[in-house]
Coordinates of C-alpha atoms in Angstrom, one line a residue:
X3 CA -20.8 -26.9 -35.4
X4 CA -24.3 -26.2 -35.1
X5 CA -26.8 -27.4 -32.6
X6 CA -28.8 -30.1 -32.0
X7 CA -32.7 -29.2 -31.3
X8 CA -35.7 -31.1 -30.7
X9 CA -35.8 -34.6 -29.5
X10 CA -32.4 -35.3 -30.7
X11 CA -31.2 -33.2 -28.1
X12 CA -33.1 -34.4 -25.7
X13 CA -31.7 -37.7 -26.5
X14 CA -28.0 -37.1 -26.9
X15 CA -27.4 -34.5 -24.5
X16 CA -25.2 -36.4 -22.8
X17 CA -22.5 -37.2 -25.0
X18 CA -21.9 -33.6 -25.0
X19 CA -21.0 -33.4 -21.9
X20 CA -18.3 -36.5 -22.2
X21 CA -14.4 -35.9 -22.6
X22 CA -14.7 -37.6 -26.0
X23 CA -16.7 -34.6 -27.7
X24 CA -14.9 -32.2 -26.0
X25 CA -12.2 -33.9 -27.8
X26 CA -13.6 -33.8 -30.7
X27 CA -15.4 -30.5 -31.3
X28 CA -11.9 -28.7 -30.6
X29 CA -10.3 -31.3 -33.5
X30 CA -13.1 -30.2 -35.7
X31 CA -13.3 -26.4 -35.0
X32 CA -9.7 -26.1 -35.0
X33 CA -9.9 -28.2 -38.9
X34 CA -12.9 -25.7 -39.9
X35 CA -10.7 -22.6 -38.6
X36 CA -7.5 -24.0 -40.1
X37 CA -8.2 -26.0 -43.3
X38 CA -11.2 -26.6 -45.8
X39 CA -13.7 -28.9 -44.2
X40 CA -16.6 -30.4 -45.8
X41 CA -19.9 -30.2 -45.4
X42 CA -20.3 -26.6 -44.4
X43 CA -20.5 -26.2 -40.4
X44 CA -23.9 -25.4 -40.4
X45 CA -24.8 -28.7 -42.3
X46 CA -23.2 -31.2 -40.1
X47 CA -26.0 -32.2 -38.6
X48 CA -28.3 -32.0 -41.2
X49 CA -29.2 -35.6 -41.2
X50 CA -30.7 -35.3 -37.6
X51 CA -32.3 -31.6 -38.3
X52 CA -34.0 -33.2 -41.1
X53 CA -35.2 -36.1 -39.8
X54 CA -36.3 -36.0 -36.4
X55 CA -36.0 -39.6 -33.9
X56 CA -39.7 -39.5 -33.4
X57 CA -39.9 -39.9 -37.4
X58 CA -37.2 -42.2 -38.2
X59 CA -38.4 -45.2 -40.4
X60 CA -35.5 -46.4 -42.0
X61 CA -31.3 -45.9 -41.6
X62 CA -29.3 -46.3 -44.5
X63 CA -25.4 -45.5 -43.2
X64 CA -22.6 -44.2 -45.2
X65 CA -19.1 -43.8 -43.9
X66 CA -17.2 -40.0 -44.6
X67 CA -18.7 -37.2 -46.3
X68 CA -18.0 -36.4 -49.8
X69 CA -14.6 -34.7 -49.6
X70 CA -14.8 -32.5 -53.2
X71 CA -16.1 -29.2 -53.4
X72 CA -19.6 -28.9 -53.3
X73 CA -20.9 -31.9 -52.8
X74 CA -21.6 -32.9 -49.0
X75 CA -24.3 -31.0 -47.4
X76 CA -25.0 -33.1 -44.2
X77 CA -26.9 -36.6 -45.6
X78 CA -25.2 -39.4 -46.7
X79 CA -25.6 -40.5 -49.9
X80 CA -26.9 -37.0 -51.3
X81 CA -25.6 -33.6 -53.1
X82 CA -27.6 -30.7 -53.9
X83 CA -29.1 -30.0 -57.1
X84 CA -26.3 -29.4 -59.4
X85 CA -24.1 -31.3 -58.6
X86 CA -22.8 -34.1 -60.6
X87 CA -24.8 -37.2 -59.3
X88 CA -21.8 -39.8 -57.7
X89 CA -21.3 -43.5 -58.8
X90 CA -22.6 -45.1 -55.9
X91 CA -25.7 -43.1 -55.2
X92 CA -26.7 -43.5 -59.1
X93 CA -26.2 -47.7 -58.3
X94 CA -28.3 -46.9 -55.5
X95 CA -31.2 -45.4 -58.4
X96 CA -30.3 -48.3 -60.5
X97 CA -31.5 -51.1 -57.8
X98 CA -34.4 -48.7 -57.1
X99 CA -35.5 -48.7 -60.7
X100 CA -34.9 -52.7 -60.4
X101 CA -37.1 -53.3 -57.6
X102 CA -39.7 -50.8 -57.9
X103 CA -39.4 -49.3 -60.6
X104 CA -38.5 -45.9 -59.7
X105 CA -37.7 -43.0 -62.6
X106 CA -33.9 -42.2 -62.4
X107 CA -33.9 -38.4 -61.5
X108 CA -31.3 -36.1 -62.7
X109 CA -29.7 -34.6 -59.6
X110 CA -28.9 -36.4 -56.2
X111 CA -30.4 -34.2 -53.6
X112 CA -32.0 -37.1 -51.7
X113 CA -34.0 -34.7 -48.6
X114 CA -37.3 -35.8 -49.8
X115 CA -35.8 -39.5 -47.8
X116 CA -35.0 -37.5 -45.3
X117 CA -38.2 -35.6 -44.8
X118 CA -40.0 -39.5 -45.5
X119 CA -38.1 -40.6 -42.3
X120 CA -35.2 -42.3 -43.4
X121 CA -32.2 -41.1 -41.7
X122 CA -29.5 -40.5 -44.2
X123 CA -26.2 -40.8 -41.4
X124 CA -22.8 -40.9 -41.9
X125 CA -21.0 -42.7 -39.7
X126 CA -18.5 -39.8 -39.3
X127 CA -19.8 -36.0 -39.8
X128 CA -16.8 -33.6 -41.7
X129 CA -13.9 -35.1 -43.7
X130 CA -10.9 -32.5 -44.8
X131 CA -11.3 -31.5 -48.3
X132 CA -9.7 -34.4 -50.7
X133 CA -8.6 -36.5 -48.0
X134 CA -11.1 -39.2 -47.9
X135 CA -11.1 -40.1 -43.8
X136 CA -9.2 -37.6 -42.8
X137 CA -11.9 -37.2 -39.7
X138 CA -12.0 -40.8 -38.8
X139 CA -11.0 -42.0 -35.8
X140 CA -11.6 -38.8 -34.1
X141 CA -14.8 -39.2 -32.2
X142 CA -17.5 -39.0 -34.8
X143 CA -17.9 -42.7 -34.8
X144 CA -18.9 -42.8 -30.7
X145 CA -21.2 -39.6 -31.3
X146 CA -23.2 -41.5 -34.2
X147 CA -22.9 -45.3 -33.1
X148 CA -25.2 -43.0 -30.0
X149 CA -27.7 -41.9 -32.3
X150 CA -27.7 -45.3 -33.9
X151 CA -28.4 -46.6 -30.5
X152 CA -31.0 -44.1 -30.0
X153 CA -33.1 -45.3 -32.8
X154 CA -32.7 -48.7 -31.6
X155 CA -34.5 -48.4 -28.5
X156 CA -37.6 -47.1 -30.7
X157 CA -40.6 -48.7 -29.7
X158 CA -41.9 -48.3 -33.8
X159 CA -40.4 -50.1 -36.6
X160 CA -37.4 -49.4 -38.1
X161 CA -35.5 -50.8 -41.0
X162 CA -31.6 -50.8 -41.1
X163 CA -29.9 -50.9 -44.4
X164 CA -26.8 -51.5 -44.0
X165 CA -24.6 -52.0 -47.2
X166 CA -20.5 -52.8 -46.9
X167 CA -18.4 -54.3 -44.3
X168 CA -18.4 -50.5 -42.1
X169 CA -22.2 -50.4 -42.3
X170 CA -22.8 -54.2 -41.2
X171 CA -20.2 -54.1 -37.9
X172 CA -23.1 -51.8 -36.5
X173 CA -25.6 -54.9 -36.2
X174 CA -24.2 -56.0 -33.6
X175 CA -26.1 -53.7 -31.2
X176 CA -29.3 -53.6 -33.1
X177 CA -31.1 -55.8 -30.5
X178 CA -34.5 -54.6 -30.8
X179 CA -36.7 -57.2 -32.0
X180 CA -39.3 -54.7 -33.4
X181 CA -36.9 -53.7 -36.1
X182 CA -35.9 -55.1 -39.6
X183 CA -31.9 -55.2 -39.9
X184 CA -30.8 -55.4 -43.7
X185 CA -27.5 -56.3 -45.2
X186 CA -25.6 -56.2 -48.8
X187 CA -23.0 -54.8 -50.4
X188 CA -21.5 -51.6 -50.6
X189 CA -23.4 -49.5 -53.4
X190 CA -19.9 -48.2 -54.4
X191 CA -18.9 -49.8 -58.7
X192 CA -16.3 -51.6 -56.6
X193 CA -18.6 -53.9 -54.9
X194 CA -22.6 -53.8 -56.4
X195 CA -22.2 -56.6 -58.4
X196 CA -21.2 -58.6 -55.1
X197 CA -24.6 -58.4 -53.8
X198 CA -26.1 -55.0 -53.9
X199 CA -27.3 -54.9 -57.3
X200 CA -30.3 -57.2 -56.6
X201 CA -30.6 -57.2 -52.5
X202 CA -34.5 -56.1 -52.5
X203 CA -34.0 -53.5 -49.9
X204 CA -36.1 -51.0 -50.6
X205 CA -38.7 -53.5 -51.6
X206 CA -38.4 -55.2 -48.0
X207 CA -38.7 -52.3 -46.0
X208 CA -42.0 -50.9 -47.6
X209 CA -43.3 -54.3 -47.1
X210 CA -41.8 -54.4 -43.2
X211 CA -43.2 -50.9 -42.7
X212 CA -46.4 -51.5 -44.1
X213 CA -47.0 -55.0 -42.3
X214 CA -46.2 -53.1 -38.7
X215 CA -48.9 -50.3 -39.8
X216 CA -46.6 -47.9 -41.1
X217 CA -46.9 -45.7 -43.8
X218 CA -44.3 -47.3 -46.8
X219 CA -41.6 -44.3 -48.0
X220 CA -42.2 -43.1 -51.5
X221 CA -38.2 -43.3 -53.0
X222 CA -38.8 -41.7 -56.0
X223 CA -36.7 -38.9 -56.2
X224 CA -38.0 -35.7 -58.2
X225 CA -36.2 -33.9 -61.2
X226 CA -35.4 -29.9 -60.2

């Protein structure tokens, strides 16, 4: 598990030093040393090296890490270049070319949101490989329900996006009334048609950002 840095660290250095982390970075070395564990060690905290606090303009949550080779690389959502694009994250393009008419690219390698500020978080960091949550339950959710705190106390807008039943439990500590909390449907073919397909997100956070004097995030994704 590699390192925090920056103001990250400064701002969750203390749950490092609590008996839940200790708990869980042995659980997840002794996984990496013992099984295959996805993403790569050095990208589990990708989503926080990426996108700095001070930055953060917008949090869109996803639950467990893809769990098939080569795909998770440390932002939810995302796979490198490559890599077949998944069905959720290609509803996700479909909405975007909906509301603002976005291209749909041909790979789903999604840092450019990342380096835009928005802050691309699973909710838990590794999974085992083809176990879908076989790492829940085992700390990750305290650790990132602190770094979802974090962003809350931000003095500067931020807009939540928070799609399925997982994602929406966390509004119940987003208290800060200089930020825009979003909810809709899981992305996932299961449930778009229930009220993701349609929800406006993307198109009411630009506007949010842009009324509060921040610069809107460009979310068209680039071909490679």
């Amino acid at each position: 598990m590699s390192g925090l840095t920056g103001d990250w660290l400064d701002s969750l250095s203390g749950e490092f030093k609590k008996p839940y982390y200790r708990e869980l970075y042995a659980f997840v070395k002794h996984e990496y040393d013992t099984q295959t564990v996805y993403p790569p060690s050095g990208d589990i905290f990708n989503a926080l090296h990426y996108t700095p606090l001070k930055n953060v303009k917008a949090v869109i949550l996803g639950q467990d890490p893809y769990h098939e080779p080569g795909q998770a690389h440390g932002l939810a959502f995302s796979v490198k270049p490559g890599v077949a694009v998944p069905p959720s994250l290609k509803n996700i393009y479909k909405e975007l070319n909906a509301e603002l008419g976005c291209r749909i690219p041909n790979n789903g390698y999604l840092k450019k949101w990342a380096d835009e500020g928005v802050l691309l978080l699973n909710s838990v960091l590794t999974v085992r490989e083809g176990q879908a949550a076989s790492h829940q339950k085992k700390g990750w959710e305290t650790f990132t329900d602190a770094v979802i705190r974090e962003v809350n106390k931000k003095d500067q807008p931020v807009v939540f996006m928070l799609w399925g039943r997982y994602a929406k439990d966390k509004a119940d500590f987003l208290d800060n009334k200089n930020h825009l909390v979003l909810a809709a449907a899981h992305p996932s073919p299961l449930s778009a048609n229930s009220g993701f397909f349609g929800c406006g997100h993307f198109c009411a956070c630009n506007r949010f950002l842009e009324e509060n004097g921040e610069k809107p995030i460009d979310w068209q994704i680039g071909d490679v």
